[in-house]
Amino acid sequence: MSLAGEGAVAIWHDIAPEGRDEFYAWHGWEHMPERVGIPGFLRGRRYVAIEADLEFFNLYEALSVETLKSQDYTARVNAPTPWTLSAVRHFRAVARSICRVALSTGPAQGGLIATLRYDVPEGRDREHREALTRRFVPDLLDRPGVAGVHWLVADAEASGVATAEQKARGVANAVPRRVLLLEGWGDEADFAALAKEALSPAALDAIGGEGPYSLGLYRHQITRTKTAWSAG
């Protein structure tokens, strides 16, 4: 199943043990509904690690990258709620990108997802995209248990803006420049083996990718869409 729009916010992070309960309560009851209530935001999903360098992966889908640079979103991230200020103190090691959805395809949404953060050498974007479109992604979709494949390209300028919410977290924000997402619907062990083989450094090097490569395997925890009280 294709992503719900042409823009996405992709966020990976850890949570300090003492803040875990507050994070779950805040993220599910306030933060995700608040985000998807912004005009142009369509859906938010959260995943927890099976095997990854950062424990949580969050994906917010929006109509376009312009939605993610809009006054509505900018105002929200620069006016964090009291609960947000309390919860984000427990964030550790954050990676976050505001992205254009450059490619998105597949028959379904899976309960498992592999995320690959990586880069592409200067001047090789077109070559890399052609390789993804022509061979790499179609081959992945033919593999058993693959629900969808998505390629995100970061808007470096928008991703680099320091917001009040980011400053409240008190940790540096890495900006992944390219992201591949592989969704699956089968058993965790089979999916992990597929992801590690299909999204290996050698496989990405062969189509013009550039490391360091950060592959994470996650299972779905929650999806939120617009609520009756949300704006937008």
Short mmCIF file of C-alpha atoms in Angstrom, two decimals:
data_model
loop_
_atom_site.label_atom_id
_atom_site.label_comp_id
_atom_site.label_asym_id
_atom_site.label_seq_id
_atom_site.Cartn_x
_atom_site.Cartn_y
_atom_site.Cartn_z
CA MET A 1 0.00 0.00 0.00
CA SER A 2 1.35 3.40 -0.94
CA LEU A 3 1.94 6.01 1.75
CA ALA A 4 -0.99 8.33 2.32
CA GLY A 5 0.65 11.44 0.86
CA GLU A 6 3.72 12.90 -0.79
CA GLY A 7 5.34 14.18 2.41
CA ALA A 8 6.50 12.40 5.54
CA VAL A 9 8.19 13.05 8.86
CA ALA A 10 10.38 10.11 9.85
CA ILE A 11 11.67 10.01 13.44
CA TRP A 12 13.82 7.46 15.27
CA HIS A 13 14.69 7.79 18.95
CA ASP A 14 15.39 6.14 22.28
CA ILE A 15 13.54 6.81 25.54
CA ALA A 16 15.12 6.83 28.99
CA PRO A 17 13.72 3.98 31.13
CA GLU A 18 12.27 6.33 33.72
CA GLY A 19 10.26 8.16 31.06
CA ARG A 20 8.82 5.15 29.24
CA ASP A 21 5.34 5.14 30.84
CA GLU A 22 4.94 8.87 30.34
CA PHE A 23 6.09 8.58 26.73
CA TYR A 24 3.49 5.93 25.90
CA ALA A 25 0.68 7.91 27.52
CA TRP A 26 1.66 11.25 26.00
CA HIS A 27 2.45 9.92 22.52
CA GLY A 28 -0.77 7.94 22.13
CA TRP A 29 -3.23 10.28 23.84
CA GLU A 30 -1.90 13.76 23.02
CA HIS A 31 1.01 13.93 20.59
CA MET A 32 -0.15 11.72 17.73
CA PRO A 33 -3.73 13.10 17.69
CA GLU A 34 -2.29 16.63 17.85
CA ARG A 35 0.00 15.98 14.90
CA VAL A 36 -2.58 14.33 12.64
CA GLY A 37 -4.98 17.14 13.49
CA ILE A 38 -2.75 19.61 11.64
CA PRO A 39 -4.21 20.50 8.22
CA GLY A 40 -2.63 18.29 5.57
CA PHE A 41 -1.47 15.59 8.00
CA LEU A 42 -3.11 12.27 7.21
CA ARG A 43 -1.82 9.51 9.48
CA GLY A 44 0.71 8.76 12.21
CA ARG A 45 2.26 5.37 13.00
CA ARG A 46 4.62 4.23 15.76
CA TYR A 47 6.82 1.13 15.78
CA VAL A 48 9.04 -0.46 18.43
CA ALA A 49 12.33 -2.18 17.71
CA ILE A 50 12.79 -5.87 17.14
CA GLU A 51 16.44 -5.22 16.33
CA ALA A 52 17.67 -1.65 15.79
CA ASP A 53 20.07 1.02 16.98
CA LEU A 54 17.19 3.28 18.06
CA GLU A 55 14.18 1.75 19.81
CA PHE A 56 11.26 3.69 18.35
CA PHE A 57 10.35 4.64 14.79
CA ASN A 58 7.54 7.12 14.08
CA LEU A 59 6.16 7.94 10.65
CA TYR A 60 3.79 10.82 9.97
CA GLU A 61 2.26 11.00 6.49
CA ALA A 62 1.19 14.33 4.97
CA LEU A 63 -0.17 15.65 1.70
CA SER A 64 3.17 17.15 0.65
CA VAL A 65 6.51 18.47 1.85
CA GLU A 66 4.93 21.93 1.73
CA THR A 67 2.49 20.77 4.42
CA LEU A 68 5.52 20.00 6.59
CA LYS A 69 6.92 23.49 6.04
CA SER A 70 3.56 25.21 6.54
CA GLN A 71 2.66 27.79 9.14
CA ASP A 72 0.29 25.32 10.81
CA TYR A 73 3.03 22.74 11.46
CA THR A 74 5.70 25.32 12.27
CA ALA A 75 3.44 26.97 14.84
CA ARG A 76 2.74 23.62 16.49
CA VAL A 77 6.36 22.51 16.86
CA ASN A 78 7.30 25.94 18.21
CA ALA A 79 4.56 25.94 20.87
CA PRO A 80 4.94 22.62 22.71
CA THR A 81 2.30 21.77 25.28
CA PRO A 82 3.23 21.35 28.97
CA TRP A 83 2.89 17.57 28.59
CA THR A 84 5.16 17.66 25.55
CA LEU A 85 7.81 19.60 27.46
CA SER A 86 7.67 17.01 30.22
CA ALA A 87 7.71 13.95 27.95
CA VAL A 88 10.45 14.98 25.52
CA ARG A 89 12.97 15.39 28.35
CA HIS A 90 13.23 11.60 28.24
CA PHE A 91 14.20 11.42 24.54
CA ARG A 92 17.67 10.11 23.74
CA ALA A 93 19.61 9.91 20.44
CA VAL A 94 17.11 11.37 17.96
CA ALA A 95 17.24 11.07 14.15
CA ARG A 96 14.56 13.03 12.26
CA SER A 97 13.96 13.99 8.64
CA ILE A 98 11.26 15.95 6.84
CA CYS A 99 10.97 14.02 3.60
CA ARG A 100 9.52 13.92 0.13
CA VAL A 101 7.98 10.55 -0.70
CA ALA A 102 9.90 9.87 -3.90
CA LEU A 103 8.60 6.33 -4.42
CA SER A 104 5.84 4.35 -2.70
CA THR A 105 4.23 1.11 -3.81
CA GLY A 106 2.85 -2.20 -2.59
CA PRO A 107 -0.41 -4.09 -2.03
CA ALA A 108 -0.88 -3.57 1.74
CA GLN A 109 0.29 -2.11 5.03
CA GLY A 110 2.37 -4.57 7.05
CA GLY A 111 2.70 -5.05 10.79
CA LEU A 112 6.49 -5.20 10.41
CA ILE A 113 8.79 -2.58 8.94
CA ALA A 114 12.48 -2.35 8.14
CA THR A 115 13.97 1.14 7.98
CA LEU A 116 17.27 1.83 6.24
CA ARG A 117 18.93 5.21 6.79
CA TYR A 118 21.68 5.93 4.27
CA ASP A 119 22.96 8.40 1.69
CA VAL A 120 23.61 8.74 -2.04
CA PRO A 121 26.81 10.29 -3.43
CA GLU A 122 26.54 13.80 -4.83
CA GLY A 123 25.22 13.76 -8.39
CA ARG A 124 24.01 10.14 -8.33
CA ASP A 125 20.39 10.63 -7.26
CA ARG A 126 18.97 10.09 -10.73
CA GLU A 127 21.03 6.95 -11.28
CA HIS A 128 20.04 5.59 -7.88
CA ARG A 129 16.34 6.31 -8.41
CA GLU A 130 16.40 4.60 -11.81
CA ALA A 131 17.99 1.52 -10.28
CA LEU A 132 15.38 1.47 -7.52
CA THR A 133 12.49 1.88 -9.93
CA ARG A 134 13.71 -0.41 -12.68
CA ARG A 135 14.89 -3.41 -10.71
CA PHE A 136 15.38 -3.13 -6.96
CA VAL A 137 11.84 -2.27 -5.79
CA PRO A 138 10.00 -4.58 -8.25
CA ASP A 139 12.25 -7.43 -7.14
CA LEU A 140 11.45 -6.69 -3.48
CA LEU A 141 7.71 -6.69 -4.16
CA ASP A 142 8.03 -10.17 -5.65
CA ARG A 143 9.47 -11.53 -2.40
CA PRO A 144 7.16 -13.50 -0.07
CA GLY A 145 5.51 -11.44 2.66
CA VAL A 146 6.41 -7.98 1.32
CA ALA A 147 3.54 -5.54 1.79
CA GLY A 148 5.12 -2.30 0.56
CA VAL A 149 8.31 -0.45 -0.32
CA HIS A 150 8.82 3.29 0.11
CA TRP A 151 11.74 5.62 -0.64
CA LEU A 152 12.01 8.94 1.22
CA VAL A 153 14.34 11.81 0.32
CA ALA A 154 15.04 14.37 3.04
CA ASP A 155 14.51 18.08 2.58
CA ALA A 156 17.81 19.02 4.22
CA GLU A 157 16.90 22.67 4.80
CA ALA A 158 13.52 21.97 6.40
CA SER A 159 14.94 19.09 8.44
CA GLY A 160 17.70 21.28 9.81
CA VAL A 161 15.45 23.96 11.33
CA ALA A 162 15.78 23.96 15.13
CA THR A 163 12.28 24.09 16.66
CA ALA A 164 11.23 24.79 20.25
CA GLU A 165 10.22 21.15 20.62
CA GLN A 166 13.62 19.97 19.43
CA LYS A 167 15.40 22.33 21.82
CA ALA A 168 13.26 21.00 24.68
CA ARG A 169 14.49 17.47 23.96
CA GLY A 170 18.01 18.67 24.69
CA VAL A 171 19.70 16.19 22.35
CA ALA A 172 21.23 16.66 18.90
CA ASN A 173 19.08 15.75 15.91
CA ALA A 174 20.72 13.67 13.17
CA VAL A 175 19.19 14.13 9.70
CA PRO A 176 19.10 10.96 7.57
CA ARG A 177 19.27 12.03 3.91
CA ARG A 178 17.74 8.91 2.33
CA VAL A 179 15.37 6.34 3.83
CA LEU A 180 14.13 3.01 2.47
CA LEU A 181 11.11 1.46 4.19
CA LEU A 182 10.22 -2.19 3.67
CA GLU A 183 6.87 -3.36 5.10
CA GLY A 184 6.12 -7.03 5.78
CA TRP A 185 3.23 -9.18 6.95
CA GLY A 186 4.85 -12.48 7.90
CA ASP A 187 6.75 -13.94 10.83
CA GLU A 188 9.40 -11.76 12.45
CA ALA A 189 12.29 -14.18 11.88
CA ASP A 190 11.54 -14.59 8.18
CA PHE A 191 11.10 -10.85 7.72
CA ALA A 192 14.33 -10.07 9.55
CA ALA A 193 16.26 -12.50 7.35
CA LEU A 194 14.74 -10.99 4.19
CA ALA A 195 15.47 -7.41 5.25
CA LYS A 196 19.06 -8.13 6.23
CA GLU A 197 19.72 -9.80 2.89
CA ALA A 198 17.75 -7.46 0.60
CA LEU A 199 18.85 -4.23 2.32
CA SER A 200 22.46 -5.23 2.96
CA PRO A 201 25.31 -2.74 2.39
CA ALA A 202 26.41 -4.78 -0.64
CA ALA A 203 22.91 -4.64 -2.14
CA LEU A 204 22.70 -0.87 -1.69
CA ASP A 205 26.26 -0.26 -2.87
CA ALA A 206 25.35 -2.09 -6.09
CA ILE A 207 22.61 0.45 -6.89
CA GLY A 208 24.53 3.59 -5.97
CA GLY A 209 23.87 3.90 -2.26
CA GLU A 210 26.45 5.18 0.21
CA GLY A 211 26.97 4.31 3.86
CA PRO A 212 27.06 4.35 6.74
CA TYR A 213 23.93 2.20 6.56
CA SER A 214 21.61 1.98 9.58
CA LEU A 215 19.14 -0.89 9.26
CA GLY A 216 16.41 -1.26 11.89
CA LEU A 217 13.69 -3.89 12.24
CA TYR A 218 10.44 -2.86 13.93
CA ARG A 219 6.93 -4.06 14.73
CA HIS A 220 3.83 -1.87 14.68
CA GLN A 221 2.39 -0.49 17.93
CA ILE A 222 -0.19 2.18 17.08
CA THR A 223 -1.76 4.11 14.19
CA ARG A 224 -3.67 7.36 14.70
CA THR A 225 -5.70 9.29 12.15
CA LYS A 226 -7.73 12.48 12.57
CA THR A 227 -10.07 12.63 15.57
CA ALA A 228 -13.30 14.54 16.03
CA TRP A 229 -11.65 17.18 18.20
CA SER A 230 -8.57 17.66 16.01
CA ALA A 231 -8.12 20.64 13.73
CA GLY A 232 -7.81 20.08 9.99
#
